[in-house]
Amino acid sequence: MKNIWIIAKKDLGSFFSSPVFYSLTSVFLILNGFIFFNILNFFSLQSFQAQQMRGGGMGLNLNEMVIEPSFHNMAVILLLIIPLVTMRSFAEEKKSKTFALLLSSPIHLIEIIVGKFLACMIVIGLMILLSSYSTGYLMLVGNPEMGPVITGYLGILLMTGCYVSMGLFASSLTDNQIIAAVISFGLALFMWIIGWGAQASGSGLGQLLEYLSLITHLEHFLKGLISSSDLVYYLSFILFGLFLTYRVLESSRWR
Amino acid sequence: MIEVEQLSKSYGPREAIKNLSFQIEKGEVVGFLGPNGAGKSTTMNILSCIMPASSGSVKICGFDVFEQALEIRKIIGYLPETPPLYSDMVVYDYLAFAARLRHVPLKNTQSAVEKVIEKCSLKEASDRIIGRLSKGYQQRVGIAQAMVHNPDILILDEPTIGLDPIQIIEIRKLIQELALSHTIILSSHILPEITQICKRVIIISDGQIAAVDSLDALTTRLRKGERLVLNVRRNNSEILEKLRALKKVNAVTEHQPANYTIDCEPNADIQDEIAQLSLNNQWGIVELKPVSMTLEDIFLKLTLEESEVP
């Protein structure tokens, strides 16, 4: 546990001392803010119209019309941002030959992987935290239901975990950061849209593809629902990604 | 302390090292010598548990490198061929990170880092970013990283590569100091370095051990022939012929006028004969002395002979 934190702390240090983190965070916050503004603007227009027509803005739900689409959009932006956060994890270590330092130290490979996972999660968690001013603003001016907001953040975090574990896997495959980013972006997007194959395939396979899709499971969280099926899916997804990373790194030592 | 038996490693079909066996005692300073691509780095990577061997066994302090890698990593310090430096980190932070990685307790980290900074004379660089340091400083940070947890065994892969002569002398001095309290394995293809630092040499060529011995023993063993230098006062053409006519003389070459090198068979002991010859013909002998071959010659000879074997 101590070793994991040593690795994570080192990675966090290099994140915060590099311009990559600041540019990624800025882009994330600007896109997120712009989308939030437009969604909110649309909502206020709608409620204004509804008020004029019916004489009362009843039936318009802040959770459904603002928070849920905001989360959806955040998931898309994260899809673009996370590969750029994870790409350096192993690729850079391998390129600059610093991986030998970690490998010749008395720490287990699993601890290295989990440490790097933790560092990426903290970085992205921080980005999400910075963007949560939007939710705070809604709480200030409106009265959203808190349950779906909390489960929404939980869902987004779990989904982030999946992206990160795929990103680490991609980064372990190569010593080129760009290739790592492209592979992890491709993987993440594919796992997002894999459910689209459901229509073309039979009912059995279709259900499976639907279940494998990252986004299907997020829906429940955004509606305020925590189901064990979704939790198991996300957690096993993360573990599987980390396991693949472990296998790749372990086998690369033999070559 | 280190026992290597029948160690082999192949990368795909290419065999990097073949059946290496050697032993290293506690406190020894051993040099790995060999041309580029001989398998030095591969051997060192296996010793420091970074890479598993294809076959054979390595035991360090009784621990097996494959089974008990974590135990071994606690007692070794490793400087790979390319120093594993994070170019965006400050020297002090980097060394502290390396110390923590090697299980130096948090409360001792500061003193451990300060000690290696002192030892490797990194004081003026300790708050600078590694990427901006000169190659010599970076190499020293690499060595500092390997010894920050005060390991029993130091494995240094080409520690002086790419440095300027003054830096090389400094690093060499540092290694000599470290040799007093550590077991050191050092690789190099720069020969004077090995002669100065190491007491024992393992010469590797084409992935196989060409020789394991102390420097003195190597020199005697490899002096298959002897070489004499003869300097005379009065030069004339008959000298060359008369020397060549001597028994047990293999070859005579004239470098400068009146300066000859005589290659003869081992234990020929022909100094007396040459002196007599010189007296009889009034060459006016100025100098007649045997030359011992330098390690460079040995090295060249070894690797050349290895490649001649079919």
Coordinates of C-alpha atoms in Angstrom, one line a residue:
Chain A
M1 CA 0.0 0.0 0.0
K2 CA 2.9 2.3 0.9
N3 CA 4.6 1.5 -2.4
I4 CA 1.5 2.2 -4.3
W5 CA 1.3 5.7 -2.8
I6 CA 5.0 6.3 -3.5
I7 CA 4.5 5.6 -7.2
A8 CA 1.2 7.6 -7.3
K9 CA 2.8 10.6 -5.6
K10 CA 5.7 10.6 -8.0
D11 CA 3.3 10.5 -11.0
L12 CA 1.1 13.2 -9.5
G13 CA 4.2 15.3 -9.1
S14 CA 5.1 15.0 -12.8
F15 CA 1.5 15.7 -13.8
F16 CA 1.4 18.9 -11.8
S17 CA 4.8 20.1 -13.0
S18 CA 4.0 19.6 -16.7
P19 CA 1.9 21.8 -18.9
V20 CA 0.0 18.8 -20.2
F21 CA -2.1 18.7 -17.1
Y22 CA -2.9 22.4 -17.1
S23 CA -3.8 22.5 -20.8
L24 CA -6.0 19.4 -20.5
T25 CA -7.8 20.8 -17.5
S26 CA -8.3 24.1 -19.2
V27 CA -9.8 22.5 -22.3
F28 CA -11.9 20.2 -20.2
L29 CA -13.3 23.1 -18.1
I30 CA -13.9 25.4 -21.1
L31 CA -15.8 22.7 -23.1
N32 CA -17.7 21.6 -20.0
G33 CA -18.6 25.2 -19.1
F34 CA -19.7 26.0 -22.6
I35 CA -22.0 23.0 -22.8
F36 CA -23.4 23.6 -19.4
F37 CA -24.2 27.2 -20.2
N38 CA -26.0 26.2 -23.4
I39 CA -28.0 23.4 -21.7
L40 CA -29.0 25.8 -18.9
N41 CA -29.9 28.5 -21.4
F42 CA -32.1 26.1 -23.3
F43 CA -33.7 25.0 -20.1
S44 CA -34.5 28.5 -18.9
L45 CA -36.0 29.3 -22.4
Q46 CA -38.2 26.3 -22.2
S47 CA -39.4 27.0 -18.7
F48 CA -40.1 30.6 -19.6
Q49 CA -42.2 29.5 -22.6
A50 CA -44.0 26.9 -20.5
Q51 CA -44.7 29.5 -17.9
Q52 CA -46.3 31.8 -20.5
M53 CA -48.4 29.1 -22.1
R54 CA -49.6 27.3 -19.0
G55 CA -49.1 30.0 -16.4
G56 CA -46.7 27.9 -14.3
G57 CA -43.4 26.1 -15.1
M58 CA -44.6 22.8 -13.8
G59 CA -43.4 19.5 -15.2
L60 CA -39.9 20.7 -16.2
N61 CA -37.4 18.8 -14.3
L62 CA -34.0 20.3 -13.5
N63 CA -32.4 16.8 -13.0
E64 CA -33.7 15.4 -16.3
M65 CA -33.2 18.5 -18.4
V66 CA -29.9 19.9 -17.1
I67 CA -28.0 17.6 -14.9
E68 CA -28.4 14.4 -16.9
P69 CA -27.4 15.9 -20.3
S70 CA -24.5 17.6 -18.6
F71 CA -23.2 14.3 -17.3
H72 CA -23.7 12.7 -20.7
N73 CA -21.6 15.5 -22.3
M74 CA -19.0 15.2 -19.6
A75 CA -18.7 11.5 -20.4
V76 CA -18.0 12.4 -24.0
I77 CA -15.4 15.0 -23.2
L78 CA -13.7 12.6 -20.8
L79 CA -13.5 10.1 -23.6
L80 CA -11.4 12.6 -25.5
I81 CA -9.3 13.8 -22.5
I82 CA -8.5 10.6 -20.6
P83 CA -6.4 9.0 -23.3
L84 CA -4.2 12.1 -23.1
V85 CA -3.8 11.7 -19.4
T86 CA -3.0 8.0 -19.4
M87 CA -0.8 7.9 -22.5
R88 CA 2.4 8.7 -20.7
S89 CA 2.0 6.3 -17.8
F90 CA 4.1 3.5 -19.2
A91 CA 5.1 4.7 -22.6
E92 CA 7.2 7.5 -21.3
E93 CA 8.8 5.3 -18.7
K94 CA 9.8 2.9 -21.4
K95 CA 11.0 5.5 -23.8
S96 CA 13.2 7.3 -21.3
K97 CA 14.4 4.0 -19.9
T98 CA 13.2 5.0 -16.4
F99 CA 11.2 1.8 -16.1
A100 CA 14.4 0.0 -15.2
L101 CA 14.4 2.1 -11.9
L102 CA 11.0 0.8 -11.0
L103 CA 11.7 -2.8 -12.1
S104 CA 15.0 -2.9 -10.2
S105 CA 13.4 -1.7 -7.0
P106 CA 11.8 -4.0 -4.4
I107 CA 8.2 -3.3 -5.4
H108 CA 5.8 -5.5 -7.1
L109 CA 4.7 -4.9 -10.7
I110 CA 1.1 -4.8 -9.4
E111 CA 1.9 -2.0 -7.0
I112 CA 3.4 0.0 -9.9
I113 CA 0.3 -0.5 -12.0
V114 CA -2.1 0.3 -9.2
G115 CA 0.0 3.4 -8.3
K116 CA -0.2 4.7 -11.8
F117 CA -4.0 4.0 -11.9
L118 CA -4.4 5.9 -8.7
A119 CA -2.5 8.9 -10.0
C120 CA -4.5 9.1 -13.2
M121 CA -7.8 8.7 -11.2
I122 CA -6.8 11.5 -8.8
V123 CA -5.9 13.8 -11.7
I124 CA -9.2 13.2 -13.5
G125 CA -11.1 13.3 -10.2
L126 CA -9.6 16.7 -9.7
M127 CA -10.7 17.9 -13.1
I128 CA -14.3 16.7 -12.4
L129 CA -14.2 18.3 -9.0
L130 CA -13.2 21.6 -10.6
S131 CA -16.1 21.3 -13.0
S132 CA -18.6 20.6 -10.3
Y133 CA -19.1 24.4 -9.8
S134 CA -21.9 23.9 -12.4
T135 CA -23.8 21.5 -10.1
G136 CA -23.1 23.9 -7.2
Y137 CA -24.6 26.7 -9.1
L138 CA -27.8 24.7 -9.8
M139 CA -28.1 24.0 -6.1
L140 CA -27.8 27.7 -5.4
V141 CA -30.4 28.9 -7.8
G142 CA -32.7 25.8 -8.1
N143 CA -33.7 22.8 -6.2
P144 CA -32.4 19.6 -7.9
E145 CA -32.9 16.2 -6.5
M146 CA -29.6 15.2 -4.8
G147 CA -29.8 11.4 -5.2
P148 CA -29.3 11.3 -9.0
V149 CA -26.5 13.9 -8.7
I150 CA -24.5 11.8 -6.3
T151 CA -25.1 8.5 -8.2
G152 CA -24.3 10.4 -11.4
Y153 CA -20.9 11.4 -10.1
L154 CA -20.3 7.9 -8.9
G155 CA -21.2 6.5 -12.4
I156 CA -18.9 9.1 -14.1
L157 CA -16.1 8.1 -11.7
L158 CA -16.5 4.4 -12.4
M159 CA -16.6 5.1 -16.1
T160 CA -13.5 7.1 -15.8
G161 CA -11.9 4.1 -14.1
C162 CA -12.7 2.0 -17.2
Y163 CA -11.2 4.6 -19.5
V164 CA -8.1 4.8 -17.3
S165 CA -7.6 1.1 -17.1
M166 CA -7.9 0.9 -20.9
G167 CA -5.5 3.8 -21.2
L168 CA -2.9 2.1 -19.0
F169 CA -3.3 -1.0 -21.0
A170 CA -2.7 0.9 -24.3
S171 CA 0.3 2.7 -22.7
S172 CA 1.9 -0.6 -21.7
L173 CA 1.8 -1.8 -25.2
T174 CA 4.1 0.8 -26.7
D175 CA 6.8 3.3 -25.9
N176 CA 5.2 5.9 -28.1
Q177 CA 2.8 8.2 -26.3
I178 CA 0.8 9.1 -29.5
I179 CA 0.2 5.4 -30.3
A180 CA -0.9 4.8 -26.7
A181 CA -3.4 7.7 -26.9
V182 CA -4.8 6.5 -30.3
I183 CA -5.2 3.0 -29.1
S184 CA -6.8 3.9 -25.9
F185 CA -9.2 6.4 -27.6
G186 CA -10.1 3.7 -30.1
L187 CA -10.7 1.2 -27.4
A188 CA -12.8 3.5 -25.3
L189 CA -14.9 4.7 -28.2
F190 CA -15.4 1.1 -29.4
M191 CA -16.5 0.0 -25.9
W192 CA -18.9 2.9 -25.9
I193 CA -20.6 2.1 -29.2
I194 CA -20.3 -1.7 -29.0
G195 CA -24.0 -1.8 -28.1
W196 CA -24.9 -0.6 -31.6
G197 CA -24.0 -4.0 -32.9
A198 CA -27.0 -5.3 -31.0
Q199 CA -29.5 -4.5 -33.8
A200 CA -27.5 -6.4 -36.4
S201 CA -26.9 -9.5 -34.3
G202 CA -29.3 -12.1 -32.8
S203 CA -31.1 -11.6 -29.5
G204 CA -28.5 -13.5 -27.4
L205 CA -25.4 -11.9 -28.8
G206 CA -27.3 -8.6 -29.0
Q207 CA -28.0 -8.6 -25.3
L208 CA -24.4 -9.4 -24.6
L209 CA -23.2 -6.5 -26.7
E210 CA -25.7 -4.3 -25.0
Y211 CA -24.4 -5.3 -21.7
L212 CA -20.8 -4.8 -22.7
S213 CA -21.4 -1.2 -23.7
L214 CA -19.9 1.4 -21.3
I215 CA -22.8 3.9 -21.8
T216 CA -25.7 1.5 -21.1
H217 CA -24.5 1.2 -17.5
L218 CA -24.1 4.9 -17.0
E219 CA -27.7 5.5 -17.8
H220 CA -28.9 3.8 -14.6
F221 CA -26.5 5.8 -12.5
L222 CA -27.7 9.0 -14.1
K223 CA -31.3 8.1 -13.3
G224 CA -30.3 7.7 -9.6
L225 CA -30.1 3.9 -9.7
I226 CA -27.2 1.9 -8.3
S227 CA -27.6 -1.7 -9.4
S228 CA -25.2 -4.4 -8.6
S229 CA -25.1 -5.5 -12.2
D230 CA -23.7 -2.1 -13.2
L231 CA -21.2 -2.0 -10.3
V232 CA -20.0 -5.5 -11.1
Y233 CA -19.6 -4.5 -14.8
Y234 CA -17.6 -1.4 -14.1
L235 CA -15.4 -3.0 -11.4
S236 CA -14.7 -6.1 -13.4
F237 CA -14.0 -3.9 -16.5
I238 CA -11.4 -1.9 -14.5
L239 CA -9.8 -5.1 -13.0
F240 CA -9.7 -6.7 -16.4
G241 CA -7.9 -3.7 -17.9
L242 CA -5.3 -3.7 -15.1
F243 CA -4.9 -7.4 -15.4
L244 CA -4.1 -7.1 -19.2
T245 CA -1.7 -4.3 -18.4
Y246 CA 0.0 -6.6 -15.9
R247 CA 0.3 -9.4 -18.4
V248 CA 1.7 -7.1 -21.1
L249 CA 4.4 -5.7 -18.8
E250 CA 5.2 -9.0 -17.3
S251 CA 5.6 -10.6 -20.7
S252 CA 7.6 -7.8 -22.1
R253 CA 10.3 -8.5 -19.5
W254 CA 10.8 -11.9 -21.1
R255 CA 11.5 -10.5 -24.6
Chain B
M1 CA 27.9 -13.8 -2.7
I2 CA 26.9 -14.0 -6.3
E3 CA 26.8 -17.4 -8.0
V4 CA 26.0 -17.7 -11.7
E5 CA 25.6 -21.0 -13.2
Q6 CA 25.0 -22.0 -16.8
L7 CA 23.2 -18.8 -17.5
S8 CA 21.7 -18.4 -21.0
K9 CA 19.4 -15.8 -22.5
S10 CA 18.1 -15.6 -26.0
Y11 CA 16.1 -12.9 -27.7
G12 CA 14.1 -14.9 -30.2
P13 CA 16.5 -17.0 -32.1
R14 CA 19.5 -14.8 -31.2
E15 CA 21.5 -16.0 -28.2
A16 CA 22.7 -13.1 -26.2
I17 CA 24.6 -15.1 -23.7
K18 CA 25.5 -18.8 -23.6
N19 CA 26.2 -20.8 -20.5
L20 CA 27.9 -18.2 -18.4
S21 CA 29.2 -19.4 -15.0
F22 CA 31.1 -17.4 -12.6
Q23 CA 31.3 -16.5 -8.9
I24 CA 31.8 -13.2 -7.1
E25 CA 32.9 -13.0 -3.5
K26 CA 31.8 -10.4 -1.0
G27 CA 33.8 -7.2 -1.3
E28 CA 35.2 -7.9 -4.7
V29 CA 35.3 -5.4 -7.5
V30 CA 34.8 -7.3 -10.7
G31 CA 34.9 -5.9 -14.2
F32 CA 32.9 -7.2 -17.1
L33 CA 34.9 -6.6 -20.2
G34 CA 33.7 -7.1 -23.7
P35 CA 33.1 -5.5 -27.0
N36 CA 29.7 -3.9 -27.8
G37 CA 27.0 -6.5 -28.1
A38 CA 29.0 -9.2 -26.2
G39 CA 26.2 -9.7 -23.6
K40 CA 27.4 -7.5 -20.7
S41 CA 24.2 -5.5 -20.4
T42 CA 22.0 -8.6 -20.7
T43 CA 24.0 -10.3 -17.9
M44 CA 23.6 -7.2 -15.7
N45 CA 19.9 -7.0 -16.4
I46 CA 19.5 -10.6 -15.3
L47 CA 21.6 -10.0 -12.2
S48 CA 19.4 -7.1 -11.2
C49 CA 16.2 -9.0 -11.7
I50 CA 14.9 -6.8 -14.5
M51 CA 14.9 -9.6 -17.0
P52 CA 14.5 -13.3 -16.4
A53 CA 17.1 -15.7 -17.9
S54 CA 16.1 -18.3 -20.5
S55 CA 17.9 -21.0 -18.5
G56 CA 20.5 -21.3 -15.8
S57 CA 20.4 -20.0 -12.3
V58 CA 21.7 -16.9 -10.4
K59 CA 21.9 -16.8 -6.7
I60 CA 22.7 -13.6 -4.9
C61 CA 23.3 -13.9 -1.1
G62 CA 21.5 -17.2 -1.3
F63 CA 18.4 -15.7 -3.0
D64 CA 17.3 -16.9 -6.4
V65 CA 16.9 -14.0 -8.9
F66 CA 13.8 -15.6 -10.3
E67 CA 12.0 -16.8 -7.2
Q68 CA 13.0 -14.2 -4.7
A69 CA 13.5 -11.1 -6.9
L70 CA 12.1 -8.7 -4.3
E71 CA 14.6 -9.8 -1.6
I72 CA 17.5 -9.3 -4.0
R73 CA 16.3 -5.9 -5.2
K74 CA 16.6 -4.7 -1.6
I75 CA 20.3 -5.4 -1.5
I76 CA 21.4 -4.3 -5.0
G77 CA 21.8 -0.9 -6.6
Y78 CA 21.7 -0.8 -10.3
L79 CA 22.8 1.8 -12.8
P80 CA 21.6 0.7 -16.3
E81 CA 23.4 1.7 -19.4
T82 CA 21.1 4.7 -19.8
P83 CA 20.7 6.2 -16.4
P84 CA 17.0 5.9 -15.4
L85 CA 16.4 9.7 -14.8
Y86 CA 13.1 11.5 -14.9
S87 CA 14.2 14.6 -16.7
D88 CA 11.4 16.8 -15.3
M89 CA 12.4 16.1 -11.6
V90 CA 14.7 18.0 -9.3
V91 CA 17.8 16.0 -8.3
Y92 CA 16.9 16.0 -4.6
D93 CA 13.3 14.9 -5.2
Y94 CA 14.4 12.2 -7.6
L95 CA 16.9 10.8 -5.1
A96 CA 14.3 10.9 -2.3
F97 CA 11.9 9.0 -4.6
A98 CA 14.6 6.4 -5.4
A99 CA 15.2 6.0 -1.6
R100 CA 11.6 5.5 -0.9
L101 CA 11.2 3.0 -3.7
R102 CA 14.0 1.0 -2.1
H103 CA 12.3 1.0 1.3
V104 CA 14.4 3.6 3.1
P105 CA 12.1 4.7 6.0
L106 CA 10.6 8.1 5.6
K107 CA 12.5 9.5 8.6
N108 CA 15.9 8.4 7.2
T109 CA 15.2 9.5 3.7
Q110 CA 16.6 13.0 4.1
S111 CA 19.9 11.8 5.7
A112 CA 20.3 9.1 3.1
V113 CA 19.8 11.5 0.2
E114 CA 22.1 14.1 1.7
K115 CA 24.7 11.4 2.2
V116 CA 24.8 10.4 -1.5
I117 CA 24.6 14.0 -2.6
E118 CA 27.7 14.5 -0.6
K119 CA 29.4 11.4 -1.8
C120 CA 28.7 12.0 -5.5
S121 CA 29.5 15.7 -5.1
L122 CA 26.1 16.8 -6.3
K123 CA 25.7 19.5 -3.8
E124 CA 25.5 22.4 -6.2
A125 CA 23.1 20.5 -8.5
S126 CA 20.8 19.2 -5.8
D127 CA 18.0 21.7 -6.5
R128 CA 18.3 21.7 -10.3
I129 CA 16.1 19.9 -12.8
I130 CA 17.7 16.7 -14.0
G131 CA 17.0 17.4 -17.7
R132 CA 19.0 20.6 -17.6
L133 CA 22.1 19.0 -16.1
S134 CA 25.2 18.1 -18.1
K135 CA 25.9 14.5 -19.0
G136 CA 28.5 14.1 -16.3
Y137 CA 26.1 15.3 -13.6
Q138 CA 23.4 13.1 -14.9
Q139 CA 25.7 10.1 -14.7
R140 CA 26.5 11.0 -11.1
V141 CA 22.8 11.3 -10.3
G142 CA 22.5 7.8 -11.8
I143 CA 25.2 6.5 -9.6
A144 CA 23.7 8.3 -6.6
Q145 CA 20.4 6.7 -7.3
A146 CA 21.9 3.2 -7.3
M147 CA 23.5 3.7 -3.9
V148 CA 21.0 5.8 -2.0
H149 CA 19.7 2.8 0.0
N150 CA 23.3 1.7 0.8
P151 CA 23.1 -1.6 -1.0
D152 CA 25.6 -4.4 -0.5
I153 CA 26.0 -4.9 -4.2
L154 CA 26.4 -2.2 -6.8
I155 CA 25.9 -3.1 -10.5
L156 CA 27.1 -0.4 -12.8
D157 CA 26.6 -0.7 -16.5
E158 CA 29.2 1.4 -18.3
P159 CA 29.3 4.1 -15.7
T160 CA 31.7 6.3 -17.6
I161 CA 30.2 6.1 -21.0
G162 CA 29.8 9.4 -22.8
L163 CA 31.7 11.5 -20.3
D164 CA 34.7 13.8 -20.8
P165 CA 38.1 12.8 -19.5
I166 CA 37.9 14.9 -16.3
Q167 CA 34.4 13.5 -15.5
I168 CA 35.7 10.0 -16.2
I169 CA 38.5 10.5 -13.7
E170 CA 36.0 11.8 -11.1
I171 CA 33.6 8.9 -11.5
R172 CA 36.5 6.5 -11.4
K173 CA 37.6 8.0 -8.1
L174 CA 34.1 7.7 -6.8
I175 CA 33.9 4.1 -7.7
Q176 CA 37.3 3.4 -6.1
E177 CA 36.0 4.9 -2.9
L178 CA 32.8 2.9 -3.1
A179 CA 34.9 -0.2 -3.6
L180 CA 36.1 0.0 0.0
S181 CA 32.7 -0.8 1.3
H182 CA 30.7 -2.5 -1.5
T183 CA 30.8 -5.4 -3.8
I184 CA 30.9 -3.8 -7.2
I185 CA 30.2 -5.3 -10.6
L186 CA 31.2 -2.9 -13.4
S187 CA 31.0 -3.2 -17.1
S188 CA 33.1 -1.4 -19.6
H189 CA 34.6 -1.5 -23.0
I190 CA 37.1 1.1 -21.9
L191 CA 40.1 -0.9 -20.8
P192 CA 42.2 1.5 -18.6
E193 CA 39.1 1.9 -16.4
I194 CA 39.0 -1.8 -15.7
T195 CA 42.8 -1.9 -15.0
Q196 CA 42.5 0.9 -12.6
I197 CA 39.4 -0.1 -10.7
C198 CA 39.0 -3.9 -10.8
K199 CA 40.9 -6.6 -9.2
R200 CA 39.3 -9.3 -11.2
V201 CA 38.1 -9.3 -14.8
I202 CA 35.4 -11.4 -16.6
I203 CA 35.9 -11.1 -20.3
I204 CA 32.9 -11.8 -22.3
S205 CA 32.9 -12.2 -26.1
D206 CA 29.9 -13.3 -28.2
G207 CA 27.9 -14.1 -25.1
Q208 CA 30.5 -16.5 -23.7
I209 CA 33.1 -16.1 -21.1
A210 CA 36.5 -15.8 -22.7
A211 CA 38.4 -15.5 -19.4
V212 CA 37.8 -15.0 -15.7
D213 CA 40.9 -14.2 -13.8
S214 CA 42.8 -11.6 -11.8
L215 CA 44.6 -9.0 -14.0
D216 CA 48.1 -10.3 -13.1
A217 CA 47.1 -13.9 -13.9
L218 CA 45.5 -12.8 -17.2
T219 CA 48.6 -10.9 -18.2
T220 CA 50.9 -13.9 -17.5
R221 CA 48.6 -16.4 -19.0
L222 CA 48.1 -14.5 -22.2
R223 CA 51.7 -13.7 -22.7
K224 CA 52.0 -16.6 -25.0
G225 CA 55.0 -15.0 -26.6
E226 CA 57.5 -12.5 -25.1
R227 CA 58.5 -9.2 -26.6
L228 CA 61.8 -7.4 -26.2
V229 CA 62.7 -3.9 -27.2
L230 CA 66.3 -3.3 -28.4
N231 CA 67.9 0.1 -28.8
V232 CA 71.4 0.4 -30.2
R233 CA 73.8 3.3 -30.8
R234 CA 75.3 2.3 -34.2
N235 CA 72.7 1.3 -36.7
N236 CA 73.5 -1.0 -39.6
S237 CA 71.5 -3.3 -41.9
E238 CA 73.0 -6.5 -40.7
I239 CA 71.4 -6.2 -37.3
L240 CA 68.0 -7.1 -38.6
E241 CA 69.3 -10.2 -40.3
K242 CA 71.4 -11.3 -37.4
L243 CA 68.5 -11.0 -35.0
R244 CA 66.2 -12.9 -37.2
A245 CA 68.8 -15.7 -37.5
L246 CA 68.6 -16.3 -33.8
K247 CA 66.8 -19.3 -32.5
K248 CA 63.4 -18.9 -30.8
V249 CA 62.9 -15.5 -32.5
N250 CA 59.6 -15.3 -34.3
A251 CA 59.7 -11.8 -35.7
V252 CA 61.8 -8.6 -35.7
T253 CA 60.5 -5.2 -36.6
E254 CA 62.3 -2.0 -36.9
H255 CA 60.2 0.9 -35.7
Q256 CA 62.7 3.7 -36.0
P257 CA 66.3 3.5 -37.0
A258 CA 68.2 1.6 -34.3
N259 CA 65.0 0.7 -32.5
Y260 CA 63.8 -2.9 -32.8
T261 CA 61.0 -5.0 -31.3
I262 CA 61.8 -8.7 -31.1
D263 CA 58.9 -11.2 -30.7
C264 CA 60.1 -14.5 -29.4
E265 CA 58.7 -17.7 -28.0
P266 CA 57.6 -17.9 -24.4
N267 CA 60.4 -18.3 -21.9
A268 CA 63.0 -18.0 -24.6
D269 CA 65.4 -16.1 -22.4
I270 CA 67.5 -14.8 -25.2
Q271 CA 68.6 -11.5 -23.6
D272 CA 72.1 -12.9 -23.0
E273 CA 72.4 -14.0 -26.6
I274 CA 71.4 -10.7 -27.9
A275 CA 73.8 -8.9 -25.6
Q276 CA 76.6 -11.2 -26.7
L277 CA 75.8 -10.5 -30.3
S278 CA 75.8 -6.8 -29.7
L279 CA 79.2 -7.0 -28.0
N280 CA 80.7 -9.1 -30.8
N281 CA 79.5 -6.8 -33.5
Q282 CA 79.9 -3.5 -31.6
W283 CA 76.3 -2.3 -32.0
G284 CA 76.6 -0.3 -28.9
I285 CA 73.6 -1.6 -26.9
V286 CA 71.6 1.2 -25.2
E287 CA 68.6 -0.6 -24.0
L288 CA 67.3 -4.1 -24.0
K289 CA 64.1 -4.8 -22.0
P290 CA 61.1 -7.1 -22.0
V291 CA 57.7 -5.5 -22.5
S292 CA 54.6 -6.8 -20.8
M293 CA 51.5 -6.6 -22.9
T294 CA 48.8 -4.2 -21.8
L295 CA 45.3 -5.2 -21.2
E296 CA 44.4 -3.6 -24.5
D297 CA 46.5 -6.3 -26.3
I298 CA 45.0 -9.0 -24.2
F299 CA 41.6 -7.8 -24.9
L300 CA 42.2 -7.5 -28.6
K301 CA 43.8 -10.9 -28.6
L302 CA 41.1 -12.6 -26.7
T303 CA 38.2 -11.3 -28.8
L304 CA 40.2 -11.9 -31.9
E305 CA 41.0 -15.5 -30.9
E306 CA 37.5 -16.1 -30.0
S307 CA 36.3 -15.2 -33.4
E308 CA 38.9 -17.3 -35.0
V309 CA 37.5 -20.5 -33.4
P310 CA 35.1 -22.0 -35.8

